[in-house]
Short mmCIF file of C-alpha atoms in Angstrom, two decimals:
data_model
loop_
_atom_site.label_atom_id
_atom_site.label_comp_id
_atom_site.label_asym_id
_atom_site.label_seq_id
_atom_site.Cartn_x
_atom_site.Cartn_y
_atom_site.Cartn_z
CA UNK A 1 0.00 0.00 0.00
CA UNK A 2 0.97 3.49 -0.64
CA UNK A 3 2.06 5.50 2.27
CA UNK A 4 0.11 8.64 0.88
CA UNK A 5 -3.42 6.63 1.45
CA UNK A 6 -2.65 6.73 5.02
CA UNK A 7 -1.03 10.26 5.56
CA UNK A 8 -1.96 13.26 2.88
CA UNK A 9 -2.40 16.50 3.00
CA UNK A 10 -6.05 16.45 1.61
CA UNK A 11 -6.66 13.83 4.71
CA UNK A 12 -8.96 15.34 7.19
CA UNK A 13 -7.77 13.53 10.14
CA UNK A 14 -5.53 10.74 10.95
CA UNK A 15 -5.43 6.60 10.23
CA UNK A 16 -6.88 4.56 12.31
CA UNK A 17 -4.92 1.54 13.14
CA UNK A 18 -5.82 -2.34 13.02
CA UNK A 19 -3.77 -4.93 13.48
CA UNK A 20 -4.98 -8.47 13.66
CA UNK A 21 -3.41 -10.93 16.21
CA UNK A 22 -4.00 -14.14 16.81
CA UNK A 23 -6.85 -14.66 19.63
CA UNK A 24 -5.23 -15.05 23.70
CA UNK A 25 -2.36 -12.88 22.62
CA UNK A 26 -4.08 -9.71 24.09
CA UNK A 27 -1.85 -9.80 27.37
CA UNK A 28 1.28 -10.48 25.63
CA UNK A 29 0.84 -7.72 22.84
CA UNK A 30 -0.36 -5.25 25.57
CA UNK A 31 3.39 -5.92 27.46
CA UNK A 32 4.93 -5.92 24.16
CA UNK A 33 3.94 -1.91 23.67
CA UNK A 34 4.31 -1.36 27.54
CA UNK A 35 7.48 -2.48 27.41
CA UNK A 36 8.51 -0.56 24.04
CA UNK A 37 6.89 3.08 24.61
CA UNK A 38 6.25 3.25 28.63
CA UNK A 39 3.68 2.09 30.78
CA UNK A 40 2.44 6.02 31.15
CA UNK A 41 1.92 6.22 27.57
CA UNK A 42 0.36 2.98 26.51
CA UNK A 43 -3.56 3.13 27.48
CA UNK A 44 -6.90 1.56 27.04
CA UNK A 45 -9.49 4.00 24.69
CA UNK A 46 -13.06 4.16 27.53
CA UNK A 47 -16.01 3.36 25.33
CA UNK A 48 -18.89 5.28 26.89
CA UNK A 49 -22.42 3.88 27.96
CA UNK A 50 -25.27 5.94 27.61
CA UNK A 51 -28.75 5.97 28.84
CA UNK A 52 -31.14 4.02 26.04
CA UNK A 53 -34.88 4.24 25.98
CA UNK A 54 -35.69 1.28 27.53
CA UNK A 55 -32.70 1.37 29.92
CA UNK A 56 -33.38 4.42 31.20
CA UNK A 57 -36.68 4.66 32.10
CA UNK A 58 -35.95 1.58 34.29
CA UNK A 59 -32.76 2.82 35.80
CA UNK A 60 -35.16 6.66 36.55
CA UNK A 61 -37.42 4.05 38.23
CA UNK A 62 -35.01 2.09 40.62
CA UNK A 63 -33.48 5.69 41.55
CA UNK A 64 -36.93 6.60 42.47
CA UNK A 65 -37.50 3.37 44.43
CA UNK A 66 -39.97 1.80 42.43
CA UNK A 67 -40.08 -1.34 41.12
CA UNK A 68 -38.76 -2.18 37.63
CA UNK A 69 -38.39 -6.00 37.39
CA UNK A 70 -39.98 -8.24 35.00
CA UNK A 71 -43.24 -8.43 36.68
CA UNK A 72 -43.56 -4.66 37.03
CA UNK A 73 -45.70 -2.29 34.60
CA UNK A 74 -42.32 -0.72 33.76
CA UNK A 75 -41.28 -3.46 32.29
CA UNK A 76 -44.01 -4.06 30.43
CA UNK A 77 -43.90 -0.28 29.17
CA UNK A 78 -40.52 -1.11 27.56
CA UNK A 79 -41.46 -4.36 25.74
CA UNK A 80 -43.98 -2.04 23.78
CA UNK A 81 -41.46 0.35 22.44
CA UNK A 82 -40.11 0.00 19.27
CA UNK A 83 -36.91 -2.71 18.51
CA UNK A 84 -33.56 -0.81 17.30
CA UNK A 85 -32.91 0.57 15.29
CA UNK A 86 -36.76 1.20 14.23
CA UNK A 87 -36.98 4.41 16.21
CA UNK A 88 -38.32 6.78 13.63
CA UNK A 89 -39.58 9.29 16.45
CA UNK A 90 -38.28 10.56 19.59
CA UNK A 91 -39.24 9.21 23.11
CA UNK A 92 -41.18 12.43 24.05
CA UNK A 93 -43.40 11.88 21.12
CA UNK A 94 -43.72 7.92 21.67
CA UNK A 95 -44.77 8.84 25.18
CA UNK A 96 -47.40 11.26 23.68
CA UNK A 97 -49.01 9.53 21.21
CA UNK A 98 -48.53 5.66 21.96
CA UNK A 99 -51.64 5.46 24.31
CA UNK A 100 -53.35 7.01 21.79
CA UNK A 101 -52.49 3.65 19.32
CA UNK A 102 -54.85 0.63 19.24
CA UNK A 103 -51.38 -1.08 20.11
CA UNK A 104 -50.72 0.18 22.94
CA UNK A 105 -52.27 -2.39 25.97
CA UNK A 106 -54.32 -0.78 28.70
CA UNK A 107 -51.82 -1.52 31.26
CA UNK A 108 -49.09 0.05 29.52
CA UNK A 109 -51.94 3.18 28.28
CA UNK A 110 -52.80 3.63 32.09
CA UNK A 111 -48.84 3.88 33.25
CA UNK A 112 -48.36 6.14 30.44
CA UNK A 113 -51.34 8.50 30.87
CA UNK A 114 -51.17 8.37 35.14
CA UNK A 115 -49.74 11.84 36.52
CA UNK A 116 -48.06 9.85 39.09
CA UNK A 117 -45.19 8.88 36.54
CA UNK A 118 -44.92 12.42 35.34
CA UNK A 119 -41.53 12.73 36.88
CA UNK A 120 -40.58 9.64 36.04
CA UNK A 121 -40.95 10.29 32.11
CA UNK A 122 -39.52 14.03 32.64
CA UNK A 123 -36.37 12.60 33.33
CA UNK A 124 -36.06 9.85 31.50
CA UNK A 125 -36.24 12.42 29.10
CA UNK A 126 -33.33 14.49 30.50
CA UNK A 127 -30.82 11.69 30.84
CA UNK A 128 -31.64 9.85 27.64
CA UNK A 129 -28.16 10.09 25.80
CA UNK A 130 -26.08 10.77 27.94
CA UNK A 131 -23.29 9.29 29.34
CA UNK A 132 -24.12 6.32 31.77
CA UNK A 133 -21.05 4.73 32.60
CA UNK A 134 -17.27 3.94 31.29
CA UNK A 135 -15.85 1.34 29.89
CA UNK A 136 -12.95 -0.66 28.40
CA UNK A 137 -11.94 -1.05 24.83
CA UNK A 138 -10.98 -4.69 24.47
CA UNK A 139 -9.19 -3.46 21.56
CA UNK A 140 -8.67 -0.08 21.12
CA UNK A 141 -5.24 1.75 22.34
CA UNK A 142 -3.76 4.92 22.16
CA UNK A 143 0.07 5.78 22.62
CA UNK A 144 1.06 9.34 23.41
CA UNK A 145 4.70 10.15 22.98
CA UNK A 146 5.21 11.57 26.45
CA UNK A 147 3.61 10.76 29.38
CA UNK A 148 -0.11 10.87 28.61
CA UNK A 149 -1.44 13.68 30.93
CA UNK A 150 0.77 15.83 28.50
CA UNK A 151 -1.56 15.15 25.72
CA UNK A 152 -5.86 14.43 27.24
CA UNK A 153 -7.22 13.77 30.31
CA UNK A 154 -7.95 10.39 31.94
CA UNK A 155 -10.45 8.70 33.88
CA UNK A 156 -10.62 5.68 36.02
CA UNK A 157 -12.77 2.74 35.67
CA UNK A 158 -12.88 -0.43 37.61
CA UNK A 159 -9.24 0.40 39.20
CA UNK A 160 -7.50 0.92 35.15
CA UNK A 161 -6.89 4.15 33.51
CA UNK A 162 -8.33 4.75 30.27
CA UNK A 163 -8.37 7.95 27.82
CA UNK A 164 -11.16 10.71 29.59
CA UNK A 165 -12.16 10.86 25.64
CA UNK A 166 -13.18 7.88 22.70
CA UNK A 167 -13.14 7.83 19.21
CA UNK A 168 -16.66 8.67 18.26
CA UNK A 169 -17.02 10.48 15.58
CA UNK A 170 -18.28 13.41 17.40
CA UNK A 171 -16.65 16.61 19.25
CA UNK A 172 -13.86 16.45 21.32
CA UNK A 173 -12.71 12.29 20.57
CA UNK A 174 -9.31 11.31 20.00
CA UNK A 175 -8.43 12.38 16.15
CA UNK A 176 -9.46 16.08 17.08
CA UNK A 177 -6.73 16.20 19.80
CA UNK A 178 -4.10 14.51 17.43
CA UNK A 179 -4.28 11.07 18.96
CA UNK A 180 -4.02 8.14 17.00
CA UNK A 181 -6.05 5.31 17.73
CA UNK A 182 -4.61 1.68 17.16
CA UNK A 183 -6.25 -1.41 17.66
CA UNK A 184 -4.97 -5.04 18.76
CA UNK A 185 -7.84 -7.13 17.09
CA UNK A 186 -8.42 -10.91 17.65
CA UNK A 187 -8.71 -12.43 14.68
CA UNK A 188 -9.53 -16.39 15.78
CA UNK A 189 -8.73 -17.62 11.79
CA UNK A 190 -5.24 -16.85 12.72
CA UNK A 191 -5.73 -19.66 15.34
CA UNK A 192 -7.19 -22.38 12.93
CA UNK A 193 -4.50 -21.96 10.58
CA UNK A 194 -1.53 -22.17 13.89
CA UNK A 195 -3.56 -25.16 14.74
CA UNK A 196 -4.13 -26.87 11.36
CA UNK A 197 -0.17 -26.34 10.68
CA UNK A 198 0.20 -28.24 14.28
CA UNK A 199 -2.25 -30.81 13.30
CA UNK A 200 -0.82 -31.80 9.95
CA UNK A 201 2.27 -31.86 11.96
CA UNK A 202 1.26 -34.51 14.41
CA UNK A 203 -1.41 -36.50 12.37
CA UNK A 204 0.83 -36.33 8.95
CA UNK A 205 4.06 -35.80 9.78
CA UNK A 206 4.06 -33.28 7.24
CA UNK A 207 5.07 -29.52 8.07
CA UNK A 208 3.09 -27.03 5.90
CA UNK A 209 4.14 -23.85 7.13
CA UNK A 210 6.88 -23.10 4.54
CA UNK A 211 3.55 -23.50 2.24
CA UNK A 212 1.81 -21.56 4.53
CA UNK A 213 4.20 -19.01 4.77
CA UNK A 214 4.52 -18.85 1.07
CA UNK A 215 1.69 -18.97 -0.90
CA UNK A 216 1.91 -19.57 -4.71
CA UNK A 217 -0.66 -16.60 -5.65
CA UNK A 218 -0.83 -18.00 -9.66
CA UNK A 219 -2.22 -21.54 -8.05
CA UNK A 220 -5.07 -21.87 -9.89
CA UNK A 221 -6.91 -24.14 -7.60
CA UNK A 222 -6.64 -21.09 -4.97
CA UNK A 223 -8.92 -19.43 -7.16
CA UNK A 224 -11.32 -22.44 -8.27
CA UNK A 225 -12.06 -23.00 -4.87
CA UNK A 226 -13.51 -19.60 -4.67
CA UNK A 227 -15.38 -20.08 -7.33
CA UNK A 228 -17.33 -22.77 -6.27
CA UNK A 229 -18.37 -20.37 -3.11
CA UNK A 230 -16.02 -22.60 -0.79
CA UNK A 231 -15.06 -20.22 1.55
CA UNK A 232 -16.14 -21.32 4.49
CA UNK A 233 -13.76 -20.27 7.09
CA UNK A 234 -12.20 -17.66 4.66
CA UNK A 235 -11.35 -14.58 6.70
CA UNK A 236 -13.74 -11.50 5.06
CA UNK A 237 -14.29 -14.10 2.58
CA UNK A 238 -17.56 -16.02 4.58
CA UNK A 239 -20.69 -14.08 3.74
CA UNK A 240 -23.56 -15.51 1.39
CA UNK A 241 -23.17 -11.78 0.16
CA UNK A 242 -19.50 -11.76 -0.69
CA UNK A 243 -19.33 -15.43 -1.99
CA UNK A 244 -22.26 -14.43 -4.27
CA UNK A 245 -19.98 -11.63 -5.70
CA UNK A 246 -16.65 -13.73 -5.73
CA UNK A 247 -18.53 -15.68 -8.00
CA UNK A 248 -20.19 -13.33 -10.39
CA UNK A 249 -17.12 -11.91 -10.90
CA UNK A 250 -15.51 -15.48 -11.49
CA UNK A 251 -12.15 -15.19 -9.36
CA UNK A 252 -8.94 -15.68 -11.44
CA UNK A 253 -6.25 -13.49 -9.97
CA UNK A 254 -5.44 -12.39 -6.12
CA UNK A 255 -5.90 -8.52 -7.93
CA UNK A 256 -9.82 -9.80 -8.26
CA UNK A 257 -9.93 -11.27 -5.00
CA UNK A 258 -8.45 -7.71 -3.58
CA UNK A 259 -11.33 -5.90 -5.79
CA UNK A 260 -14.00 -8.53 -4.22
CA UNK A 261 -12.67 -7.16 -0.53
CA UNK A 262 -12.65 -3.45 -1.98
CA UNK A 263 -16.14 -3.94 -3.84
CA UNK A 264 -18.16 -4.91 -1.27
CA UNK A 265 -18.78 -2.58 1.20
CA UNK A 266 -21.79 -0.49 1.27
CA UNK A 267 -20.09 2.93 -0.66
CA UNK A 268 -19.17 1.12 -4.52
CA UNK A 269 -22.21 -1.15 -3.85
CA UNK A 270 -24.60 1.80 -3.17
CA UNK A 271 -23.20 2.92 -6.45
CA UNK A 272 -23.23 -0.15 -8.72
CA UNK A 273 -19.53 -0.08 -8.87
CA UNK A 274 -19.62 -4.21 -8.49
CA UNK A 275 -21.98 -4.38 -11.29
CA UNK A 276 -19.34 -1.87 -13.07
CA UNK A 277 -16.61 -4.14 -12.28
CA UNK A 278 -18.32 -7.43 -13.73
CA UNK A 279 -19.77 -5.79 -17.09
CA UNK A 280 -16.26 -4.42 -17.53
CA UNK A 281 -14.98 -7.61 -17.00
CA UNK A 282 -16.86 -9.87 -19.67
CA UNK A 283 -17.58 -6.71 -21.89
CA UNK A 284 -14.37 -4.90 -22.33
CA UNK A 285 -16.05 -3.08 -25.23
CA UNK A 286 -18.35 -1.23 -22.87
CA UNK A 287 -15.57 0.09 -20.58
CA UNK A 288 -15.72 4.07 -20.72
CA UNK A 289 -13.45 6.64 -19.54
CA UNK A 290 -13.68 9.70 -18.51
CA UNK A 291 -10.15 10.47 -20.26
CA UNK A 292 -7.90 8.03 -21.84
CA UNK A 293 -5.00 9.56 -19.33
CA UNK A 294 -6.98 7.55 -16.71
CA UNK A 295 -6.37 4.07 -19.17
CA UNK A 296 -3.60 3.08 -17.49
CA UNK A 297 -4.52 3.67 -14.15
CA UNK A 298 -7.90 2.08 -14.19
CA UNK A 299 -6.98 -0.96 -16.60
CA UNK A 300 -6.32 -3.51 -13.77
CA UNK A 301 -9.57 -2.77 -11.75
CA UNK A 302 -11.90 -2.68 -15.19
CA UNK A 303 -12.09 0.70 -15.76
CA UNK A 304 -13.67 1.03 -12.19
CA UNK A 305 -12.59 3.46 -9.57
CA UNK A 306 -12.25 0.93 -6.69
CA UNK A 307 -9.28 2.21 -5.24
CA UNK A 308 -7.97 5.31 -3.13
CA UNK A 309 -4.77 6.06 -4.43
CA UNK A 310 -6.64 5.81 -8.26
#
């Protein structure tokens, strides 16, 4: 990969890092970095909880000392609302207008519509959103390059210190203040192939790794396997969705099995760029561009804009 698709200047904010390891290797990779950059600069990312709709009109409840268990008519107020991610409207109008719904039960219509839990609702209201309680990132890391107190604020949690900030997407995370995220993920089909390499070993007395280690990427059966939709067990490779594409496209080359992984994700599929990709393919007549300056670039990925540094 290019260097430039990970730090330009038309980049609005830094990479984020993942790095696959092999599952139970969490402690050890943890030490590794520890070890490396300082223990007051390696740290856990906090995830934060917030206050859903159905979890926090029970929580409001217990504050207030009522009962919220299974049997209670709070309980029974939040198997009525609406499933994620369904919520089309916001809790103050579902609390408005539900009783007013031939769905809504009579128990459920009397709790709502009884002045008694006027409070309750009020600030169920308030808190919905916000921050309920902080968490761990089982995989997420930053490293500061001086102590980290230099750099953000932190926050305790269950006796560890994690970042006072996360990586959300929204004001003041990580990538505004400069901090680059990395994350130590456990990828468990690194474990099946350690332990198919061991079995072979014992059952076969055959070592594999070297072939493991080496794979011929012109083996033709690599490919015909794919196109059968064998890929059970295939990391990325294991949806009905993605075998379905591996085999419209008909898999020859490891450059089609990188545009498969490229293809399908929900930005060139929301544009037809797989359905690009395969006409381009078996129609090479049809291919149009733009300008033929872009020929060259394009001519590997079918005319089709799949990748960032095209």
């Amino acid at each position: 990969l290019y260097f430039e698709r990970f730090l330009n200047k038309s980049r609005k904010g830094p990479p984020d890092l993942d790095i696959d390891f092999e599952a139970g290797n969490e402690k050890k990779t943890l030490e590794f970095l520890i070890n490396k950059y300082g223990k007051d600069r390696v740290f856990s990312v906090v995830p934060f909880g917030t206050f859903n709709e159905k979890g926090c009109i029970k929580d409001v409840t217990r504050a207030m000392g009522y009962d919220a268990g299974f049997d209670s008519d709070v309980f029974a107020v939040t198997q009525e609302m609406p499933k994620k991610p369904s919520w089309d409207i916001s809790l103050e109008e579902w609390f408005r207008d539900y009783p007013k719904t031939k769905e809504c039960s009579d128990r459920v219509r009397q709790w709502l519509n009884d002045p008694k839990n006027a409070e309750i609702k009020k600030l169920t209201l308030k808190l919905q959103g916000q921050i309920r309680n902080l968490g761990k990132h089982a995989a997420g890391i930053v490293i500061t390059p001086d102590v980290i107190w230099k750099y953000i604020p932190v926050n305790i949690t269950k006796g560890d210190i994690v970042t006072a900030f996360q990586e959300s997407g929204s004001g003041k995370d990580l990538s505004d203040l400069g901090i680059l995220k990395l994350d130590r993920l456990k990828l468990e089909t690194l474990n099946v192939i350690k332990l198919t390499i061991k079995l072979v070993k014992e059952k076969k007395h055959i070592d594999i790794q070297e072939k493991i280690d080496f794979i011929d990427l012109y083996d033709e059966s690599l490919y015909s396997e794919l196109l059968l939709g064998n890929n059970q067990g295939i990391f990325q490779f294991e949806s009905e969705g993605i075998t379905r594409l591996a085999k419209d496209i008909k898999v020859e080359s490891f450059d089609e099995v990188v545009a498969v992984s490229a293809l399908y994700r929900p930005g060139p599929m929301g544009i037809g760029a797989h359905d690009e990709y395969i006409r381009n393919k078996f129609f090479p007549e049809k291919r149009e561009y733009p300008h033929q300056s872009l020929v060259p670039l394009l001519e590997k990925s079918n005319g089709v804009l799949i990748y960032q540094e095209q």
